[in-house]
mmCIF file of C-alpha atoms and ligand atoms in Angstrom:
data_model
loop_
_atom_site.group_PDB
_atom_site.id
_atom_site.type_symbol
_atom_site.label_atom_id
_atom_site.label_comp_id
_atom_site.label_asym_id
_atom_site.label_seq_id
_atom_site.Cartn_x
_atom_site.Cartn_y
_atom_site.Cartn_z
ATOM 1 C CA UNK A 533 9.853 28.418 -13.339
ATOM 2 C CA UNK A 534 6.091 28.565 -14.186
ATOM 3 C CA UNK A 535 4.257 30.205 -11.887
ATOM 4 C CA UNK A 536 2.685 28.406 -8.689
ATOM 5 C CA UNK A 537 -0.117 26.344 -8.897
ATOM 6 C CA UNK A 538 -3.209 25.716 -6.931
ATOM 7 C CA UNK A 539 -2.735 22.343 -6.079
ATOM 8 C CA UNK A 540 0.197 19.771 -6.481
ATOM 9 C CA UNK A 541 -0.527 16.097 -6.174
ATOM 10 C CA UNK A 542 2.512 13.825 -5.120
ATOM 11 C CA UNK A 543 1.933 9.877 -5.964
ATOM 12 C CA UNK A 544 -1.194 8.087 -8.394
ATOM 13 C CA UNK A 545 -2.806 5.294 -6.341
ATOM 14 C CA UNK A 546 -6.289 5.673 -5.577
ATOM 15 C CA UNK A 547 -5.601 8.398 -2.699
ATOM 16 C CA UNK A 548 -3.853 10.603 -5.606
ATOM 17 C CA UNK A 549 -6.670 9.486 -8.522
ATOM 18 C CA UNK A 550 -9.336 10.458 -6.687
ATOM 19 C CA UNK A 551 -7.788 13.566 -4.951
ATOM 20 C CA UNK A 552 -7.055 14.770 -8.671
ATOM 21 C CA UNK A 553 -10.738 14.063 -9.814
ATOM 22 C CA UNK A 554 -12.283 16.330 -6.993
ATOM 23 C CA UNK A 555 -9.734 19.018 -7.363
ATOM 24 C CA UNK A 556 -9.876 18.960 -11.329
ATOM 25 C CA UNK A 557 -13.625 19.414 -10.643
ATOM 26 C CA UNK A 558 -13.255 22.305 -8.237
ATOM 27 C CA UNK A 559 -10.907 24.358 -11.079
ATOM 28 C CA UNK A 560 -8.002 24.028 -9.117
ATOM 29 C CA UNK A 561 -6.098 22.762 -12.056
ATOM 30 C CA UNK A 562 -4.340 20.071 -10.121
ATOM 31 C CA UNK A 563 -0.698 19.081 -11.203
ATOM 32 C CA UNK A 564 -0.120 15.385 -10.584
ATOM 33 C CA UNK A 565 3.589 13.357 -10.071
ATOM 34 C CA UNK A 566 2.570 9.817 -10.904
ATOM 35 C CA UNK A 567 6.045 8.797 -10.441
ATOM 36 C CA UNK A 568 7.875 6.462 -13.231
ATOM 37 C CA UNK A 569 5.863 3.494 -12.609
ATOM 38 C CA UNK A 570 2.425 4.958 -12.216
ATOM 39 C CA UNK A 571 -0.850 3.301 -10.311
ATOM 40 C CA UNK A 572 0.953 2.469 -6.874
ATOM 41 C CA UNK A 573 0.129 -0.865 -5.246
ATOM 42 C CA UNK A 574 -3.099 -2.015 -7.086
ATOM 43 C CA UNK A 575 -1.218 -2.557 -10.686
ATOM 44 C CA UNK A 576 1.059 -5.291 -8.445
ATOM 45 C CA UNK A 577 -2.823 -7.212 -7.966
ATOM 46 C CA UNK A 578 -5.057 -9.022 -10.636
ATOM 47 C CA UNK A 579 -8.543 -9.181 -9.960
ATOM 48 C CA UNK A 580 -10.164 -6.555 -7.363
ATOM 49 C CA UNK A 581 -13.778 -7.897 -6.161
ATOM 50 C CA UNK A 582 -14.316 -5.241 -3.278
ATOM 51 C CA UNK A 583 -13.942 -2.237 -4.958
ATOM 52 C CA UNK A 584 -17.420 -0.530 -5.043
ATOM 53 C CA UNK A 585 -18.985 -0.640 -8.192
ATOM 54 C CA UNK A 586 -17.623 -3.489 -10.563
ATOM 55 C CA UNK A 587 -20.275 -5.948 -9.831
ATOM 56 C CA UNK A 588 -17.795 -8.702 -11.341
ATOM 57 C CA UNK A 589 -14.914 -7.116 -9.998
ATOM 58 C CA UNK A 590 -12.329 -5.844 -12.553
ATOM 59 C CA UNK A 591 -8.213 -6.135 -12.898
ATOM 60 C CA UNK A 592 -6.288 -4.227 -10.698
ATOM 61 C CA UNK A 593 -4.643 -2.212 -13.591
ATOM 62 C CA UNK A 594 -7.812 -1.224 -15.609
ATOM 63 C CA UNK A 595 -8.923 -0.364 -11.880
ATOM 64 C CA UNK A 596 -5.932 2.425 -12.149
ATOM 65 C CA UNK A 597 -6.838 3.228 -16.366
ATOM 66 C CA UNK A 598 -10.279 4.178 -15.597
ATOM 67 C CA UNK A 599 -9.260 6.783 -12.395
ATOM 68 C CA UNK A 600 -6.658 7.539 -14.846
ATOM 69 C CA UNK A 601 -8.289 8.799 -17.604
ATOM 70 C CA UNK A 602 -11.461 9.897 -14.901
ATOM 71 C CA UNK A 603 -9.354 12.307 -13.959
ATOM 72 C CA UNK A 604 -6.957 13.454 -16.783
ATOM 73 C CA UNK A 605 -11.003 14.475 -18.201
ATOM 74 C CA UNK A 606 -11.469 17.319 -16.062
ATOM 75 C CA UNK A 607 -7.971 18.645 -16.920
ATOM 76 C CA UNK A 608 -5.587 17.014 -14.383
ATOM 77 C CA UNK A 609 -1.999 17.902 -15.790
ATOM 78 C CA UNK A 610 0.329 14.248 -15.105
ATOM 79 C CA UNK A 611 3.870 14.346 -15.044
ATOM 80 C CA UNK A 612 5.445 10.770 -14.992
ATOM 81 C CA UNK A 613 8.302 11.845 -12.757
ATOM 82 C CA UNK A 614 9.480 11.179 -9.524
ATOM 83 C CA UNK A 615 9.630 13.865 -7.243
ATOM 84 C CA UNK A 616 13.443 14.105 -5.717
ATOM 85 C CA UNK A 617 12.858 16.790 -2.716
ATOM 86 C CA UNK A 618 10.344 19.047 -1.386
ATOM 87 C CA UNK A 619 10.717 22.162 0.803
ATOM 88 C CA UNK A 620 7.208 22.746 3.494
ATOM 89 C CA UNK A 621 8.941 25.860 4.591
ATOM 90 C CA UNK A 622 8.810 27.939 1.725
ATOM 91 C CA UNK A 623 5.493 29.673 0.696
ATOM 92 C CA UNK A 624 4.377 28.422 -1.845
ATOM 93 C CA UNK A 625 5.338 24.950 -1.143
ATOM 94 C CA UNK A 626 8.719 23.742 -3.451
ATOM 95 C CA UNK A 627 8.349 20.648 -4.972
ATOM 96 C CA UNK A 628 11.517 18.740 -7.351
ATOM 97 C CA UNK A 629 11.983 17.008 -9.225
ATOM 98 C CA UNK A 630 16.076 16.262 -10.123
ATOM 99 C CA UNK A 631 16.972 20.234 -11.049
ATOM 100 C CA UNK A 632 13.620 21.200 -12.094
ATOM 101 C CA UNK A 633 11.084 23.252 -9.568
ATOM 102 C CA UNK A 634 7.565 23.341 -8.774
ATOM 103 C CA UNK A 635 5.608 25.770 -6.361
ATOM 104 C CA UNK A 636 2.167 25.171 -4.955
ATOM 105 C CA UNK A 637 -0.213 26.883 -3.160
ATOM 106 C CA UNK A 638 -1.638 23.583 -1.510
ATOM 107 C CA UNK A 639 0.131 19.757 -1.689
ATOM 108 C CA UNK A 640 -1.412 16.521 -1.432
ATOM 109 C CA UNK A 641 0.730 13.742 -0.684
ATOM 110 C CA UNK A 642 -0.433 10.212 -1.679
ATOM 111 C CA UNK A 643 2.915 8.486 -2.124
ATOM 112 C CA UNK A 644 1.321 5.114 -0.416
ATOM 113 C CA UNK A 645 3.277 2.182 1.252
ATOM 114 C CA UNK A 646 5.440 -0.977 0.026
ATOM 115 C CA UNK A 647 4.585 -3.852 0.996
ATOM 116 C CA UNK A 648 8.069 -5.231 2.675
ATOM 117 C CA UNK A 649 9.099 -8.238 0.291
ATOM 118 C CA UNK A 650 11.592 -11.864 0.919
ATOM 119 C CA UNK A 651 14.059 -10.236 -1.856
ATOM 120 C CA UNK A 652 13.643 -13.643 -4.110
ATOM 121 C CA UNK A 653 13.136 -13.323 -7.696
ATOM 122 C CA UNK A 654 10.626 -16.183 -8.032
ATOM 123 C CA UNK A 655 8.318 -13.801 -5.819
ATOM 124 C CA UNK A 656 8.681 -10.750 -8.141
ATOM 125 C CA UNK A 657 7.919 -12.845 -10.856
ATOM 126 C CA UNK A 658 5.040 -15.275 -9.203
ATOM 127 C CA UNK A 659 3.389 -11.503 -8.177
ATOM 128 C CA UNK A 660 -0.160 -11.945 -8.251
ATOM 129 C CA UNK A 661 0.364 -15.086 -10.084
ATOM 130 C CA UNK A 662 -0.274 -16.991 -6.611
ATOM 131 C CA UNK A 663 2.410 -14.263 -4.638
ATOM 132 C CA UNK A 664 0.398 -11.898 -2.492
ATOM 133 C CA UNK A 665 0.689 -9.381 0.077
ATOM 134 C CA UNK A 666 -2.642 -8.942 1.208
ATOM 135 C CA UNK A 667 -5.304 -11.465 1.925
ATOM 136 C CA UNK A 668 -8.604 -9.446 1.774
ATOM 137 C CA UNK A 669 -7.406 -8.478 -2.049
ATOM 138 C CA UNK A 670 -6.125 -12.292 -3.032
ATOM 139 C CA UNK A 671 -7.461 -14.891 -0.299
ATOM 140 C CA UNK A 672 -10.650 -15.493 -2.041
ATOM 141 C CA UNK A 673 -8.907 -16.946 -4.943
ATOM 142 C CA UNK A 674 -7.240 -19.820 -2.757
ATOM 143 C CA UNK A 675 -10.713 -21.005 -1.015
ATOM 144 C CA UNK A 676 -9.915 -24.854 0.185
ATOM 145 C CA UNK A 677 -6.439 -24.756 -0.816
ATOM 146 C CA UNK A 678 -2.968 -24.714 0.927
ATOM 147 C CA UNK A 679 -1.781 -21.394 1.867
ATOM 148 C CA UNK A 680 1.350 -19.788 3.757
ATOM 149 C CA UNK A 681 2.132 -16.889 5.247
ATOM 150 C CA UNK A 682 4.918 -14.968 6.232
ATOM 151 C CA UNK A 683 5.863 -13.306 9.364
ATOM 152 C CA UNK A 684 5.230 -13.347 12.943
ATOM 153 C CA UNK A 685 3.558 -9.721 13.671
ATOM 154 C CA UNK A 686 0.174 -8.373 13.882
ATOM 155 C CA UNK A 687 0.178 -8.391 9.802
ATOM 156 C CA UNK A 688 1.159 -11.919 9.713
ATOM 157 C CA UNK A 689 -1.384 -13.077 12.349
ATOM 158 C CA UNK A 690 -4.209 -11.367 10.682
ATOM 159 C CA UNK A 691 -4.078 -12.717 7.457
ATOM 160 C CA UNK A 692 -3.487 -15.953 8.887
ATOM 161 C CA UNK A 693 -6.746 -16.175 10.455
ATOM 162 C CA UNK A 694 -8.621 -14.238 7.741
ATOM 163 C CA UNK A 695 -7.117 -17.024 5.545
ATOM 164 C CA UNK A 696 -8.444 -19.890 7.818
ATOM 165 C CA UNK A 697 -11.888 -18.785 6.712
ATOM 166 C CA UNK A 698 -10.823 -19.676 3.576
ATOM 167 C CA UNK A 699 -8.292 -21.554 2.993
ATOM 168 C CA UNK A 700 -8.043 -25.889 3.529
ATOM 169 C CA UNK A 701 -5.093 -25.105 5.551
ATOM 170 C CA UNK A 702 -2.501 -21.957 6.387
ATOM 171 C CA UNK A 703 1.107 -22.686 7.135
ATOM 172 C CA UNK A 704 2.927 -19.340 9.223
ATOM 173 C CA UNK A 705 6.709 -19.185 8.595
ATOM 174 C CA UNK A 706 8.407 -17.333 10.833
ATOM 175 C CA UNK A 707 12.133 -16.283 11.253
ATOM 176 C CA UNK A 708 12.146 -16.789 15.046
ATOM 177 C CA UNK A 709 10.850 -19.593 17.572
ATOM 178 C CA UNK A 710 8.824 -16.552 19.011
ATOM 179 C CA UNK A 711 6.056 -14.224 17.522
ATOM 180 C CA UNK A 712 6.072 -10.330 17.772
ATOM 181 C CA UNK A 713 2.049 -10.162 16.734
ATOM 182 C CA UNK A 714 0.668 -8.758 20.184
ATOM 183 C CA UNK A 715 -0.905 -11.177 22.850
ATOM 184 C CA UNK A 716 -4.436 -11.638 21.976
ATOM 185 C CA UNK A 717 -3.979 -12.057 17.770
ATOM 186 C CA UNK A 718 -1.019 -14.591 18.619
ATOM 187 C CA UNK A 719 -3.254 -16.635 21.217
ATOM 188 C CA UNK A 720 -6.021 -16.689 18.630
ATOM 189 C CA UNK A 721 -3.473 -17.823 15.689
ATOM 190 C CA UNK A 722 -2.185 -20.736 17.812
ATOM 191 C CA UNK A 723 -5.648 -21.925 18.791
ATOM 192 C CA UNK A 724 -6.665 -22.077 15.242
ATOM 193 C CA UNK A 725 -7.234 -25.576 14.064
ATOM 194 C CA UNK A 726 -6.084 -24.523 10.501
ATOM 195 C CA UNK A 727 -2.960 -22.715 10.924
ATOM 196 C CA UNK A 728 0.196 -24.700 11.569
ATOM 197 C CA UNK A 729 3.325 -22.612 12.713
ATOM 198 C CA UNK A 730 7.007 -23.214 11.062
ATOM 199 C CA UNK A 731 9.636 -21.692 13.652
ATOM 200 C CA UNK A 732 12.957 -20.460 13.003
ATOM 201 C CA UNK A 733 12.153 -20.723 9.304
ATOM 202 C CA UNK A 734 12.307 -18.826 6.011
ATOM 203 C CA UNK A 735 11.249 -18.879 2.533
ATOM 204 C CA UNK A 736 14.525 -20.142 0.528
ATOM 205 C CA UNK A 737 12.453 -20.337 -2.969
ATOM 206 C CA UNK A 738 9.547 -20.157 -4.403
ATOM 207 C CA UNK A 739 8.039 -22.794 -7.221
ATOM 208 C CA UNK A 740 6.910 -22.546 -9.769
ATOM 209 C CA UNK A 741 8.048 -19.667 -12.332
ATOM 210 C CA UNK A 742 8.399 -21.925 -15.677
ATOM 211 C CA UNK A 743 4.275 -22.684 -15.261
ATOM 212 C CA UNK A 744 3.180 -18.898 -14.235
ATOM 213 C CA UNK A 745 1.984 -20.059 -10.918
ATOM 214 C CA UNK A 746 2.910 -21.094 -7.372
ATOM 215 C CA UNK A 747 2.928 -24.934 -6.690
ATOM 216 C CA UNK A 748 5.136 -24.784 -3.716
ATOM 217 C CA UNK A 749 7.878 -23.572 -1.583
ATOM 218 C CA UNK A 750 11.083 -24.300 -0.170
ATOM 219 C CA UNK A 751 11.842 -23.737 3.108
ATOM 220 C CA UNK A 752 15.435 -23.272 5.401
ATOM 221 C CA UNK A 753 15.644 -24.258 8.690
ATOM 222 C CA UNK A 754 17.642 -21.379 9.563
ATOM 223 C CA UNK A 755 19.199 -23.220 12.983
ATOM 224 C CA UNK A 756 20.046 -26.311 11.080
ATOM 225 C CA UNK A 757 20.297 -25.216 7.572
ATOM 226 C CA UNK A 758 17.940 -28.016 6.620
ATOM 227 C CA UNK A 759 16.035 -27.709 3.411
ATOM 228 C CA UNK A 760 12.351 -28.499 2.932
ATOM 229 C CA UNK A 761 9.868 -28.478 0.409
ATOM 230 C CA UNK A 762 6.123 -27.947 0.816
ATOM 231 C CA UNK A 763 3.113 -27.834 -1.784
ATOM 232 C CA UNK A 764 1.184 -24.287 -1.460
ATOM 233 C CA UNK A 765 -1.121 -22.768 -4.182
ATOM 234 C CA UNK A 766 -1.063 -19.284 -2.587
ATOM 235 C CA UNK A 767 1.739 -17.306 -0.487
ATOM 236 C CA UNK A 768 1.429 -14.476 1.479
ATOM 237 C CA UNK A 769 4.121 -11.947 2.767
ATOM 238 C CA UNK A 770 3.087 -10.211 5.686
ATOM 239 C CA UNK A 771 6.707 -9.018 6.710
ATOM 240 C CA UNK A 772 5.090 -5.474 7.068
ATOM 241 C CA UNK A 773 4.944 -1.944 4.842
ATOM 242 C CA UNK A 774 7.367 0.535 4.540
ATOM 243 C CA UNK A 775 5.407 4.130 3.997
ATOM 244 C CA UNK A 776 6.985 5.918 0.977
ATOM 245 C CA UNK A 777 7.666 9.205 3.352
ATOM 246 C CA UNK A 778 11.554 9.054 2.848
ATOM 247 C CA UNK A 779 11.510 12.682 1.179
ATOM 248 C CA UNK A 780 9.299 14.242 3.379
ATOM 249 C CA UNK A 781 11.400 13.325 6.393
ATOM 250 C CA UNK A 782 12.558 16.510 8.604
ATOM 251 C CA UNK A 783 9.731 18.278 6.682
ATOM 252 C CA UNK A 784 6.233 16.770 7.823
ATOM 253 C CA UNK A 785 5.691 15.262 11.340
ATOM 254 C CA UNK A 786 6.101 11.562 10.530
ATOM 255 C CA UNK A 787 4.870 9.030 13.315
ATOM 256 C CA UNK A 788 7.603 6.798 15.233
ATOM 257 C CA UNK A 789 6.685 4.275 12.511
ATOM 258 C CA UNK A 790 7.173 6.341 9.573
ATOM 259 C CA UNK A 791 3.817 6.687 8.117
ATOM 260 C CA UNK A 792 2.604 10.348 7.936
ATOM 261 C CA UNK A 793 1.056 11.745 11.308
ATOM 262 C CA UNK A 794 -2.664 13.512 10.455
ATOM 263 C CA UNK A 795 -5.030 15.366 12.677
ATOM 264 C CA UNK A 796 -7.442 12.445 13.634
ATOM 265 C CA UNK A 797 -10.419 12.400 11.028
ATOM 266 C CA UNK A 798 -8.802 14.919 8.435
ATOM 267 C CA UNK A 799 -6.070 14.710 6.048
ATOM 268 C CA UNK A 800 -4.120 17.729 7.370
ATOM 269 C CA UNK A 801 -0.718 17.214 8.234
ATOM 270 C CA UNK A 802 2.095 19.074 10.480
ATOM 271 C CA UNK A 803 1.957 22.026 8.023
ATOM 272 C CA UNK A 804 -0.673 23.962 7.370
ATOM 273 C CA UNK A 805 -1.569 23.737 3.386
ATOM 274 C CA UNK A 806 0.013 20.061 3.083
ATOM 275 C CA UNK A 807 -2.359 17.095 2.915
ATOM 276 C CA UNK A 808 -1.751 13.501 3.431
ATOM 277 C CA UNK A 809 -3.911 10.477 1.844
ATOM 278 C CA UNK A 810 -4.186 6.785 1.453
ATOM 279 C CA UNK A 811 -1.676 4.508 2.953
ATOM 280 C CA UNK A 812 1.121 6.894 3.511
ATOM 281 C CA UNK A 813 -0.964 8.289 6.549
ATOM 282 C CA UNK A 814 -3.260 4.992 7.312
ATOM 283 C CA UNK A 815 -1.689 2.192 8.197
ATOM 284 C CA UNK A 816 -4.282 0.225 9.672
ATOM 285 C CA UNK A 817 -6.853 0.088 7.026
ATOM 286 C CA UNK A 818 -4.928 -0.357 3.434
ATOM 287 C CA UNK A 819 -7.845 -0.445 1.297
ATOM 288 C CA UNK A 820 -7.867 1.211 -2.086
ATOM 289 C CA UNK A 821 -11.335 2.456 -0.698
ATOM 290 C CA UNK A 822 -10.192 3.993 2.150
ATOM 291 C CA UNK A 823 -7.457 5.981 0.065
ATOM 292 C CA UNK A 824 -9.799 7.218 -2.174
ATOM 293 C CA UNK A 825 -11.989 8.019 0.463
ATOM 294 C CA UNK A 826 -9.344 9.776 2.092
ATOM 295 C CA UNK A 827 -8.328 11.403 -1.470
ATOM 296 C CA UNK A 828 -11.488 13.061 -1.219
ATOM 297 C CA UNK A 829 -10.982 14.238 1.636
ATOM 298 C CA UNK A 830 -7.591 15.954 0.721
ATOM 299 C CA UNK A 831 -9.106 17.810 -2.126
ATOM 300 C CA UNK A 832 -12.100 19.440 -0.369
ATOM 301 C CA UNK A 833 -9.673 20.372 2.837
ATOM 302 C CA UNK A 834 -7.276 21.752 -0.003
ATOM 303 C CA UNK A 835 -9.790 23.670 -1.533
ATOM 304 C CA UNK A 836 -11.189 24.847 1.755
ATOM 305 C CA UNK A 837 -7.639 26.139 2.671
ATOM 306 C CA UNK A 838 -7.444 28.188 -0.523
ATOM 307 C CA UNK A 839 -10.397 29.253 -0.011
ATOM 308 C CA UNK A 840 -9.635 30.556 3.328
ATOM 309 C CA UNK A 841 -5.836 32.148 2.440
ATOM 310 C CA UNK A 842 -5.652 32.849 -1.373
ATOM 311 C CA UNK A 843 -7.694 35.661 -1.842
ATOM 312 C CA UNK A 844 -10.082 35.870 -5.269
HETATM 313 P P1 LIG B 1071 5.790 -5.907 12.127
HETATM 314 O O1 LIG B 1071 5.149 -5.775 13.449
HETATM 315 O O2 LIG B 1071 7.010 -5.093 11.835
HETATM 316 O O3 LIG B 1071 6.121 -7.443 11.925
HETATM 317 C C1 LIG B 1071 6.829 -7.893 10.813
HETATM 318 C C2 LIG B 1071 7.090 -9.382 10.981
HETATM 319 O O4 LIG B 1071 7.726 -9.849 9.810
HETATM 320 C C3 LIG B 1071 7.998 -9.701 12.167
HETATM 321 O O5 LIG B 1071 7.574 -10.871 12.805
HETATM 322 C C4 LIG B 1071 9.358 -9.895 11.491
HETATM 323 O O6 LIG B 1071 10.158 -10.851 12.137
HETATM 324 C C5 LIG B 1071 8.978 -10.433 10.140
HETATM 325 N N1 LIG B 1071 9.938 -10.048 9.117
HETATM 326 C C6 LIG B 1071 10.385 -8.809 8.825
HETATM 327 N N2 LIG B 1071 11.240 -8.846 7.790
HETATM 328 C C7 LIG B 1071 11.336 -10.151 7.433
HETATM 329 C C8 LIG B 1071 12.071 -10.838 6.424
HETATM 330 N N3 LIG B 1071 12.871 -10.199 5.581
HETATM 331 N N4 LIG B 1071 11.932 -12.176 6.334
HETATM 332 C C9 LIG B 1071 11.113 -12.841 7.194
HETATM 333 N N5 LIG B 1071 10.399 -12.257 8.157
HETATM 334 C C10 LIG B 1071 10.506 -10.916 8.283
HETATM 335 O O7 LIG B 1071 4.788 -5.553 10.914
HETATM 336 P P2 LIG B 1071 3.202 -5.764 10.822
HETATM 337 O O8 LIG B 1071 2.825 -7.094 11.299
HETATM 338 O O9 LIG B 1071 2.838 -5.348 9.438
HETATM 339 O O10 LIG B 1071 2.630 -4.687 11.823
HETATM 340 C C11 LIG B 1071 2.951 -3.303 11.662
HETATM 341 C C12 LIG B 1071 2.233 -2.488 12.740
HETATM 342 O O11 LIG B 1071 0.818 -2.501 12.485
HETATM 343 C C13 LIG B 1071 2.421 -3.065 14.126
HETATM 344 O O12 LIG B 1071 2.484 -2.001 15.042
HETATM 345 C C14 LIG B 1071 1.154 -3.874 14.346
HETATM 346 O O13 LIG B 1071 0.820 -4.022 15.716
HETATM 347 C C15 LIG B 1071 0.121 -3.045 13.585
HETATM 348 N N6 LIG B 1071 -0.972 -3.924 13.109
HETATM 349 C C16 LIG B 1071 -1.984 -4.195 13.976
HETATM 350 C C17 LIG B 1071 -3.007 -5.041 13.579
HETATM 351 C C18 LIG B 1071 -4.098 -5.360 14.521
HETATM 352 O O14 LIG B 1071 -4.038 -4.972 15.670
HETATM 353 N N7 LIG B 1071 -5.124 -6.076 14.127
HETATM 354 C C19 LIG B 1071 -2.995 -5.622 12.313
HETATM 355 C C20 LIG B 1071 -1.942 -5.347 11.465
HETATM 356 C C21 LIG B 1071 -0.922 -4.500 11.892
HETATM 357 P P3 LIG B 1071 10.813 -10.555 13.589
HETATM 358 O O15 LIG B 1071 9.697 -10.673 14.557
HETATM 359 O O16 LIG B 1071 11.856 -11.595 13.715
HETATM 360 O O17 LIG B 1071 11.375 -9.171 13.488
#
């Protein structure tokens, strides 16, 4: 086993890009696990308009190139593997993947979130091609068209009425006759003109894969089995996120929800040397800012902590 290094870096979305580029620039040599299919959420997304700094806005995966290669310049070591287990108790940290081990001093973990999905193939392959799961990144593209959403939470209820601004008109599908979105976003969803509820109804397909883009959907009634078709240019599924924390369960505090618990305003996590970033620890903001923002943050409270216990 080579010996332990300064900093290990668990996932490569922004949170983990951006982590790597401050630590890389603070010597720390970081080792990065992109995981098999690198870049987290932002390769599933075409073109990103409120990312700081692209004045036309640029693709989603030359978004993830560029902190890419920012960061492999100031030496950032990548390994495209997944990591299979960690153990927080050991000093330095363990980190594996399949029969191979890794020590570090510090960790950063920036596994992010995935987004929940129907489970229909059309949707994999109408992914940003019209299939979207978030409106701030997509909804400008469907301005005074027909849109629907999916789901009946918070999520659901929030993109709805962001996509109201937008949108001609939003259609919410929902599973039940009765929404789980708390009190005051569900009373200001049904009181909006634009949005038209579908109860006790789900997606059955989506059309059109043969011309690359979404032209409609068909729906189930799911008490009478009835199916329905409707035109849509743009669909959204807001079913929720599932936070990537499944092997750091039983070794960082995770909230009831999953997502990794953080001391309010820093990145530090139930043990002392382990950092949490971007949307596996935020699950209220989502933005690809926000997780590099909170990438940063990771780094300097790494370096800070080596600082402060790995003698010179
Ligand atoms: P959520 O509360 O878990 O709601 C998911 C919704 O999707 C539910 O209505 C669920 O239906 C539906 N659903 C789940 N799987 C489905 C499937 N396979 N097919 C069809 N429908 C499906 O998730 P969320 O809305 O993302 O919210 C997550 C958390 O973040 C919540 O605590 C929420 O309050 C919070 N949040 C808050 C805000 C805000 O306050 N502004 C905004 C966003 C999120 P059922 O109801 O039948 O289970």
């Amino acid at each position: 086993m080579a010996s332990a290094r300064k900093v290990i870096i668990i996932g490569s979305g922004p949170a983990g890009y951006t982590a790597a580029i401050y630590a890389a620039r603070a010597n720390l040599a970081p080792l990065m696990f992109t995981a098999a299919q690198w870049g987290g959420q932002l390769m599933l997304t075409t073109l990103v308009e409120n990312y700081p700094g692209f004045v036309e806005g640029l693709q989603g995966p030359e978004l993830m190139e560029t902190m890419r290669k920012q960061a492999e310049r100031f030496g950032t070591e990548t390994l495209a593997e997944d990591v299979t287990a960690v153990d927080f108790t050991r000093r330095p940290f363990v980190v594996r993947v399949g029969d191979t081990t890794y020590e570090g001093h510090t960790v950063i973990v920036a596994t992010g979130a995935t987004p929940k999905l129907l489970g229909l193939p059309a949707e994999t392959e109408l992914m940003g091609r019209g299939v979207s799961t978030c409106a701030t990144c997509d909804g400008f593209f469907f301005k005074d068209q027909n849109i629907m959403v999916v789901g009946g939470g918070d999520s659901a209820m929030e993109e709805a009425l962001y996509l109201s601004r937008l949108g001609r008109k939003v259609d919410v599908v929902h599973r039940r006759d009765a929404l789980r979105a708390s009190k005051i976003m569900q009373e200001r969803a049904l009181k909006n003109p634009k949005i038209e509820f579908v109860w006790n109804s789900a997606v059955d397909d989506v059309m059109d894969v043969d011309r690359g883009k979404v032209t409609g959907v068909r729906l189930k009634n799911l008490k009478t089995g009835g199916l329905s078709e409707r035109p849509v240019d743009g669909l959204f599924i807001a079913i929720g996120h599932q936070p990537n924390t499944g092997i750091f369960r039983g070794q960082l505090e995770l909230l009831p929800n999953d997502y990794i618990k953080v001391k309010p305003g820093t990145t530090e996590t139930s043990v002392p040397g382990v950092f949490a970033a971007g949307d596996v620890q935020d699950h209220i903001y989502r933005q690809a800012v926000t997780a590099a923002g909170t990438g940063c943050m990771a780094a300097l409270e790494a370096e800070r902590y080596l600082e402060a216990t790995q003698p010179h």
